Amino acid sequence: MMRFYKNKNYRYESEDRNVELTCGFPVKYYYEELGVWIEGRIEHNGKDYYFYNNNGKSLNLYAGVMLEELSN
């Protein structure tokens, strides 16, 4: 698990700069309000990237969002 921040390409990148997220990238999103991890993927709405899970829930990404990579 790692924190992600928007980079100069306007994509979210891991704090160690080893991972740059693009559409369809599978991740776990740490939903801080509930203290739970949710599996889903990264998507783009034409303006910015967001998290989308299989139940149809979408959540905005933000500077410092906690994500974990999932295997493809």
mmCIF file of N, CA and C in Angstrom:
data_model
loop_
_atom_site.group_PDB
_atom_site.id
_atom_site.type_symbol
_atom_site.label_atom_id
_atom_site.label_comp_id
_atom_site.label_asym_id
_atom_site.label_seq_id
_atom_site.Cartn_x
_atom_site.Cartn_y
_atom_site.Cartn_z
ATOM 1 N N MET A 1 0.843 -1.168 0.000
ATOM 2 C CA MET A 1 0.000 0.000 0.000
ATOM 3 C C MET A 1 0.892 1.236 0.000
ATOM 4 N N MET A 2 0.399 2.272 -0.659
ATOM 5 C CA MET A 2 1.217 3.453 -0.812
ATOM 6 C C MET A 2 0.330 4.664 -1.107
ATOM 7 N N ARG A 3 0.842 5.818 -0.817
ATOM 8 C CA ARG A 3 0.133 7.059 -1.144
ATOM 9 C C ARG A 3 0.437 7.449 -2.586
ATOM 10 N N PHE A 4 -0.564 8.044 -3.240
ATOM 11 C CA PHE A 4 -0.437 8.459 -4.631
ATOM 12 C C PHE A 4 -0.722 9.958 -4.760
ATOM 13 N N TYR A 5 0.008 10.578 -5.682
ATOM 14 C CA TYR A 5 -0.103 12.016 -5.931
ATOM 15 C C TYR A 5 -0.141 12.262 -7.433
ATOM 16 N N LYS A 6 -0.793 13.330 -7.858
ATOM 17 C CA LYS A 6 -0.855 13.663 -9.274
ATOM 18 C C LYS A 6 0.523 14.146 -9.735
ATOM 19 N N ASN A 7 0.989 13.617 -10.877
ATOM 20 C CA ASN A 7 2.294 13.999 -11.393
ATOM 21 C C ASN A 7 2.170 15.030 -12.517
ATOM 22 N N LYS A 8 3.284 15.338 -13.174
ATOM 23 C CA LYS A 8 3.290 16.363 -14.225
ATOM 24 C C LYS A 8 2.485 15.951 -15.448
ATOM 25 N N ASN A 9 2.193 14.641 -15.589
ATOM 26 C CA ASN A 9 1.358 14.140 -16.690
ATOM 27 C C ASN A 9 -0.122 14.117 -16.314
ATOM 28 N N TYR A 10 -0.452 14.654 -15.136
ATOM 29 C CA TYR A 10 -1.824 14.688 -14.596
ATOM 30 C C TYR A 10 -2.370 13.303 -14.301
ATOM 31 N N ARG A 11 -1.448 12.349 -14.099
ATOM 32 C CA ARG A 11 -1.831 11.002 -13.678
ATOM 33 C C ARG A 11 -1.396 10.826 -12.234
ATOM 34 N N TYR A 12 -2.032 9.880 -11.549
ATOM 35 C CA TYR A 12 -1.648 9.599 -10.170
ATOM 36 C C TYR A 12 -0.465 8.641 -10.172
ATOM 37 N N GLU A 13 0.512 8.968 -9.365
ATOM 38 C CA GLU A 13 1.766 8.230 -9.309
ATOM 39 C C GLU A 13 2.091 7.919 -7.857
ATOM 40 N N SER A 14 2.689 6.731 -7.629
ATOM 41 C CA SER A 14 3.053 6.347 -6.267
ATOM 42 C C SER A 14 4.134 7.268 -5.725
ATOM 43 N N GLU A 15 4.156 7.395 -4.407
ATOM 44 C CA GLU A 15 5.116 8.303 -3.782
ATOM 45 C C GLU A 15 6.559 7.923 -4.068
ATOM 46 N N ASP A 16 6.826 6.643 -4.371
ATOM 47 C CA ASP A 16 8.193 6.235 -4.728
ATOM 48 C C ASP A 16 8.448 6.358 -6.235
ATOM 49 N N ARG A 17 7.430 6.802 -6.969
ATOM 50 C CA ARG A 17 7.488 7.050 -8.420
ATOM 51 C C ARG A 17 7.685 5.792 -9.260
ATOM 52 N N ASN A 18 7.361 4.642 -8.704
ATOM 53 C CA ASN A 18 7.494 3.386 -9.446
ATOM 54 C C ASN A 18 6.222 2.978 -10.177
ATOM 55 N N VAL A 19 5.072 3.570 -9.830
ATOM 56 C CA VAL A 19 3.791 3.177 -10.420
ATOM 57 C C VAL A 19 3.034 4.425 -10.868
ATOM 58 N N GLU A 20 2.620 4.448 -12.145
ATOM 59 C CA GLU A 20 1.772 5.519 -12.660
ATOM 60 C C GLU A 20 0.453 4.877 -13.079
ATOM 61 N N LEU A 21 -0.647 5.367 -12.549
ATOM 62 C CA LEU A 21 -1.962 4.769 -12.793
ATOM 63 C C LEU A 21 -2.567 5.270 -14.100
ATOM 64 N N THR A 22 -3.217 4.357 -14.820
ATOM 65 C CA THR A 22 -3.963 4.690 -16.033
ATOM 66 C C THR A 22 -5.300 3.955 -15.978
ATOM 67 N N CYS A 23 -6.166 4.206 -16.927
ATOM 68 C CA CYS A 23 -7.491 3.577 -16.953
ATOM 69 C C CYS A 23 -7.389 2.057 -16.928
ATOM 70 N N GLY A 24 -8.236 1.461 -16.122
ATOM 71 C CA GLY A 24 -8.306 0.023 -16.020
ATOM 72 C C GLY A 24 -7.333 -0.593 -15.032
ATOM 73 N N PHE A 25 -6.462 0.223 -14.424
ATOM 74 C CA PHE A 25 -5.458 -0.289 -13.493
ATOM 75 C C PHE A 25 -6.166 -0.810 -12.244
ATOM 76 N N PRO A 26 -5.997 -2.106 -11.905
ATOM 77 C CA PRO A 26 -6.680 -2.678 -10.734
ATOM 78 C C PRO A 26 -6.003 -2.276 -9.421
ATOM 79 N N VAL A 27 -6.788 -1.791 -8.476
ATOM 80 C CA VAL A 27 -6.257 -1.343 -7.186
ATOM 81 C C VAL A 27 -7.240 -1.639 -6.056
ATOM 82 N N LYS A 28 -6.736 -1.544 -4.838
ATOM 83 C CA LYS A 28 -7.570 -1.466 -3.634
ATOM 84 C C LYS A 28 -7.488 -0.017 -3.187
ATOM 85 N N TYR A 29 -8.628 0.562 -2.853
ATOM 86 C CA TYR A 29 -8.747 1.955 -2.417
ATOM 87 C C TYR A 29 -9.042 1.939 -0.923
ATOM 88 N N TYR A 30 -8.264 2.675 -0.149
ATOM 89 C CA TYR A 30 -8.536 2.746 1.282
ATOM 90 C C TYR A 30 -9.574 3.833 1.525
ATOM 91 N N TYR A 31 -10.765 3.427 1.924
ATOM 92 C CA TYR A 31 -11.871 4.341 2.181
ATOM 93 C C TYR A 31 -11.761 4.775 3.643
ATOM 94 N N GLU A 32 -11.115 5.906 3.845
ATOM 95 C CA GLU A 32 -10.782 6.359 5.200
ATOM 96 C C GLU A 32 -11.997 6.557 6.095
ATOM 97 N N GLU A 33 -13.103 7.048 5.542
ATOM 98 C CA GLU A 33 -14.306 7.301 6.347
ATOM 99 C C GLU A 33 -14.816 6.032 7.033
ATOM 100 N N LEU A 34 -14.660 4.886 6.357
ATOM 101 C CA LEU A 34 -15.150 3.622 6.905
ATOM 102 C C LEU A 34 -14.025 2.740 7.427
ATOM 103 N N GLY A 35 -12.778 3.102 7.118
ATOM 104 C CA GLY A 35 -11.643 2.304 7.550
ATOM 105 C C GLY A 35 -11.565 0.953 6.878
ATOM 106 N N VAL A 36 -11.970 0.882 5.587
ATOM 107 C CA VAL A 36 -11.973 -0.380 4.847
ATOM 108 C C VAL A 36 -11.276 -0.220 3.501
ATOM 109 N N TRP A 37 -10.797 -1.343 2.980
ATOM 110 C CA TRP A 37 -10.226 -1.397 1.638
ATOM 111 C C TRP A 37 -11.293 -1.885 0.672
ATOM 112 N N ILE A 38 -11.371 -1.264 -0.506
ATOM 113 C CA ILE A 38 -12.350 -1.630 -1.531
ATOM 114 C C ILE A 38 -11.605 -1.957 -2.816
ATOM 115 N N GLU A 39 -11.910 -3.102 -3.418
ATOM 116 C CA GLU A 39 -11.280 -3.477 -4.682
ATOM 117 C C GLU A 39 -12.005 -2.851 -5.853
ATOM 118 N N GLY A 40 -11.241 -2.433 -6.850
ATOM 119 C CA GLY A 40 -11.812 -1.852 -8.049
ATOM 120 C C GLY A 40 -10.727 -1.508 -9.042
ATOM 121 N N ARG A 41 -10.948 -0.428 -9.789
ATOM 122 C CA ARG A 41 -9.976 -0.035 -10.805
ATOM 123 C C ARG A 41 -9.990 1.482 -10.984
ATOM 124 N N ILE A 42 -8.988 1.977 -11.657
ATOM 125 C CA ILE A 42 -8.877 3.397 -11.960
ATOM 126 C C ILE A 42 -9.560 3.669 -13.300
ATOM 127 N N GLU A 43 -10.321 4.738 -13.373
ATOM 128 C CA GLU A 43 -10.980 5.160 -14.618
ATOM 129 C C GLU A 43 -10.797 6.666 -14.778
ATOM 130 N N HIS A 44 -11.184 7.175 -15.957
ATOM 131 C CA HIS A 44 -11.061 8.609 -16.263
ATOM 132 C C HIS A 44 -12.382 9.089 -16.847
ATOM 133 N N ASN A 45 -12.838 10.269 -16.417
ATOM 134 C CA ASN A 45 -14.129 10.796 -16.868
ATOM 135 C C ASN A 45 -14.007 11.908 -17.906
ATOM 136 N N GLY A 46 -12.829 12.067 -18.492
ATOM 137 C CA GLY A 46 -12.597 13.137 -19.461
ATOM 138 C C GLY A 46 -11.958 14.359 -18.837
ATOM 139 N N LYS A 47 -12.014 14.437 -17.517
ATOM 140 C CA LYS A 47 -11.406 15.557 -16.793
ATOM 141 C C LYS A 47 -10.352 15.097 -15.796
ATOM 142 N N ASP A 48 -10.631 13.991 -15.118
ATOM 143 C CA ASP A 48 -9.714 13.522 -14.082
ATOM 144 C C ASP A 48 -9.909 12.029 -13.853
ATOM 145 N N TYR A 49 -8.965 11.432 -13.145
ATOM 146 C CA TYR A 49 -9.037 10.019 -12.789
ATOM 147 C C TYR A 49 -9.869 9.842 -11.524
ATOM 148 N N TYR A 50 -10.503 8.667 -11.412
ATOM 149 C CA TYR A 50 -11.285 8.333 -10.228
ATOM 150 C C TYR A 50 -11.226 6.829 -10.005
ATOM 151 N N PHE A 51 -11.669 6.390 -8.845
ATOM 152 C CA PHE A 51 -11.738 4.978 -8.499
ATOM 153 C C PHE A 51 -13.147 4.474 -8.777
ATOM 154 N N TYR A 52 -13.265 3.284 -9.355
ATOM 155 C CA TYR A 52 -14.556 2.666 -9.644
ATOM 156 C C TYR A 52 -14.512 1.220 -9.180
ATOM 157 N N ASN A 53 -15.536 0.783 -8.432
ATOM 158 C CA ASN A 53 -15.566 -0.626 -8.032
ATOM 159 C C ASN A 53 -16.683 -1.359 -8.753
ATOM 160 N N ASN A 54 -16.713 -2.675 -8.601
ATOM 161 C CA ASN A 54 -17.657 -3.515 -9.342
ATOM 162 C C ASN A 54 -19.104 -3.315 -8.924
ATOM 163 N N ASN A 55 -19.341 -2.669 -7.790
ATOM 164 C CA ASN A 55 -20.713 -2.405 -7.336
ATOM 165 C C ASN A 55 -21.252 -1.092 -7.883
ATOM 166 N N GLY A 56 -20.478 -0.419 -8.738
ATOM 167 C CA GLY A 56 -20.925 0.824 -9.344
ATOM 168 C C GLY A 56 -20.592 2.058 -8.533
ATOM 169 N N LYS A 57 -19.869 1.899 -7.443
ATOM 170 C CA LYS A 57 -19.487 3.038 -6.602
ATOM 171 C C LYS A 57 -18.235 3.683 -7.179
ATOM 172 N N SER A 58 -18.264 5.003 -7.309
ATOM 173 C CA SER A 58 -17.068 5.708 -7.745
ATOM 174 C C SER A 58 -16.660 6.707 -6.666
ATOM 175 N N LEU A 59 -15.354 6.865 -6.508
ATOM 176 C CA LEU A 59 -14.795 7.771 -5.508
ATOM 177 C C LEU A 59 -13.703 8.606 -6.158
ATOM 178 N N ASN A 60 -13.659 9.870 -5.806
ATOM 179 C CA ASN A 60 -12.627 10.747 -6.348
ATOM 180 C C ASN A 60 -11.259 10.374 -5.799
ATOM 181 N N LEU A 61 -10.248 10.543 -6.628
ATOM 182 C CA LEU A 61 -8.877 10.433 -6.164
ATOM 183 C C LEU A 61 -8.439 11.804 -5.677
ATOM 184 N N TYR A 62 -7.469 11.850 -4.797
ATOM 185 C CA TYR A 62 -6.991 13.115 -4.234
ATOM 186 C C TYR A 62 -5.526 12.944 -3.853
ATOM 187 N N ALA A 63 -4.822 14.032 -3.685
ATOM 188 C CA ALA A 63 -3.403 13.988 -3.305
ATOM 189 C C ALA A 63 -3.245 13.243 -1.988
ATOM 190 N N GLY A 64 -2.429 12.206 -1.993
ATOM 191 C CA GLY A 64 -2.196 11.416 -0.794
ATOM 192 C C GLY A 64 -3.124 10.241 -0.616
ATOM 193 N N VAL A 65 -3.979 9.960 -1.620
ATOM 194 C CA VAL A 65 -4.892 8.823 -1.528
ATOM 195 C C VAL A 65 -4.083 7.540 -1.318
ATOM 196 N N MET A 66 -4.594 6.654 -0.466
ATOM 197 C CA MET A 66 -3.918 5.399 -0.155
ATOM 198 C C MET A 66 -4.494 4.304 -1.064
ATOM 199 N N LEU A 67 -3.608 3.710 -1.877
ATOM 200 C CA LEU A 67 -3.996 2.645 -2.811
ATOM 201 C C LEU A 67 -3.026 1.488 -2.689
ATOM 202 N N GLU A 68 -3.498 0.333 -3.112
ATOM 203 C CA GLU A 68 -2.642 -0.848 -3.182
ATOM 204 C C GLU A 68 -2.857 -1.481 -4.542
ATOM 205 N N GLU A 69 -1.781 -1.840 -5.215
ATOM 206 C CA GLU A 69 -1.861 -2.499 -6.517
ATOM 207 C C GLU A 69 -2.462 -3.895 -6.371
ATOM 208 N N LEU A 70 -3.291 -4.279 -7.348
ATOM 209 C CA LEU A 70 -3.800 -5.643 -7.434
ATOM 210 C C LEU A 70 -3.173 -6.310 -8.654
ATOM 211 N N SER A 71 -3.039 -7.603 -8.630
ATOM 212 C CA SER A 71 -2.517 -8.326 -9.788
ATOM 213 C C SER A 71 -3.535 -8.290 -10.912
ATOM 214 N N ASN A 72 -3.053 -8.172 -12.144
ATOM 215 C CA ASN A 72 -3.953 -8.178 -13.319
ATOM 216 C C ASN A 72 -4.548 -9.521 -13.556
#
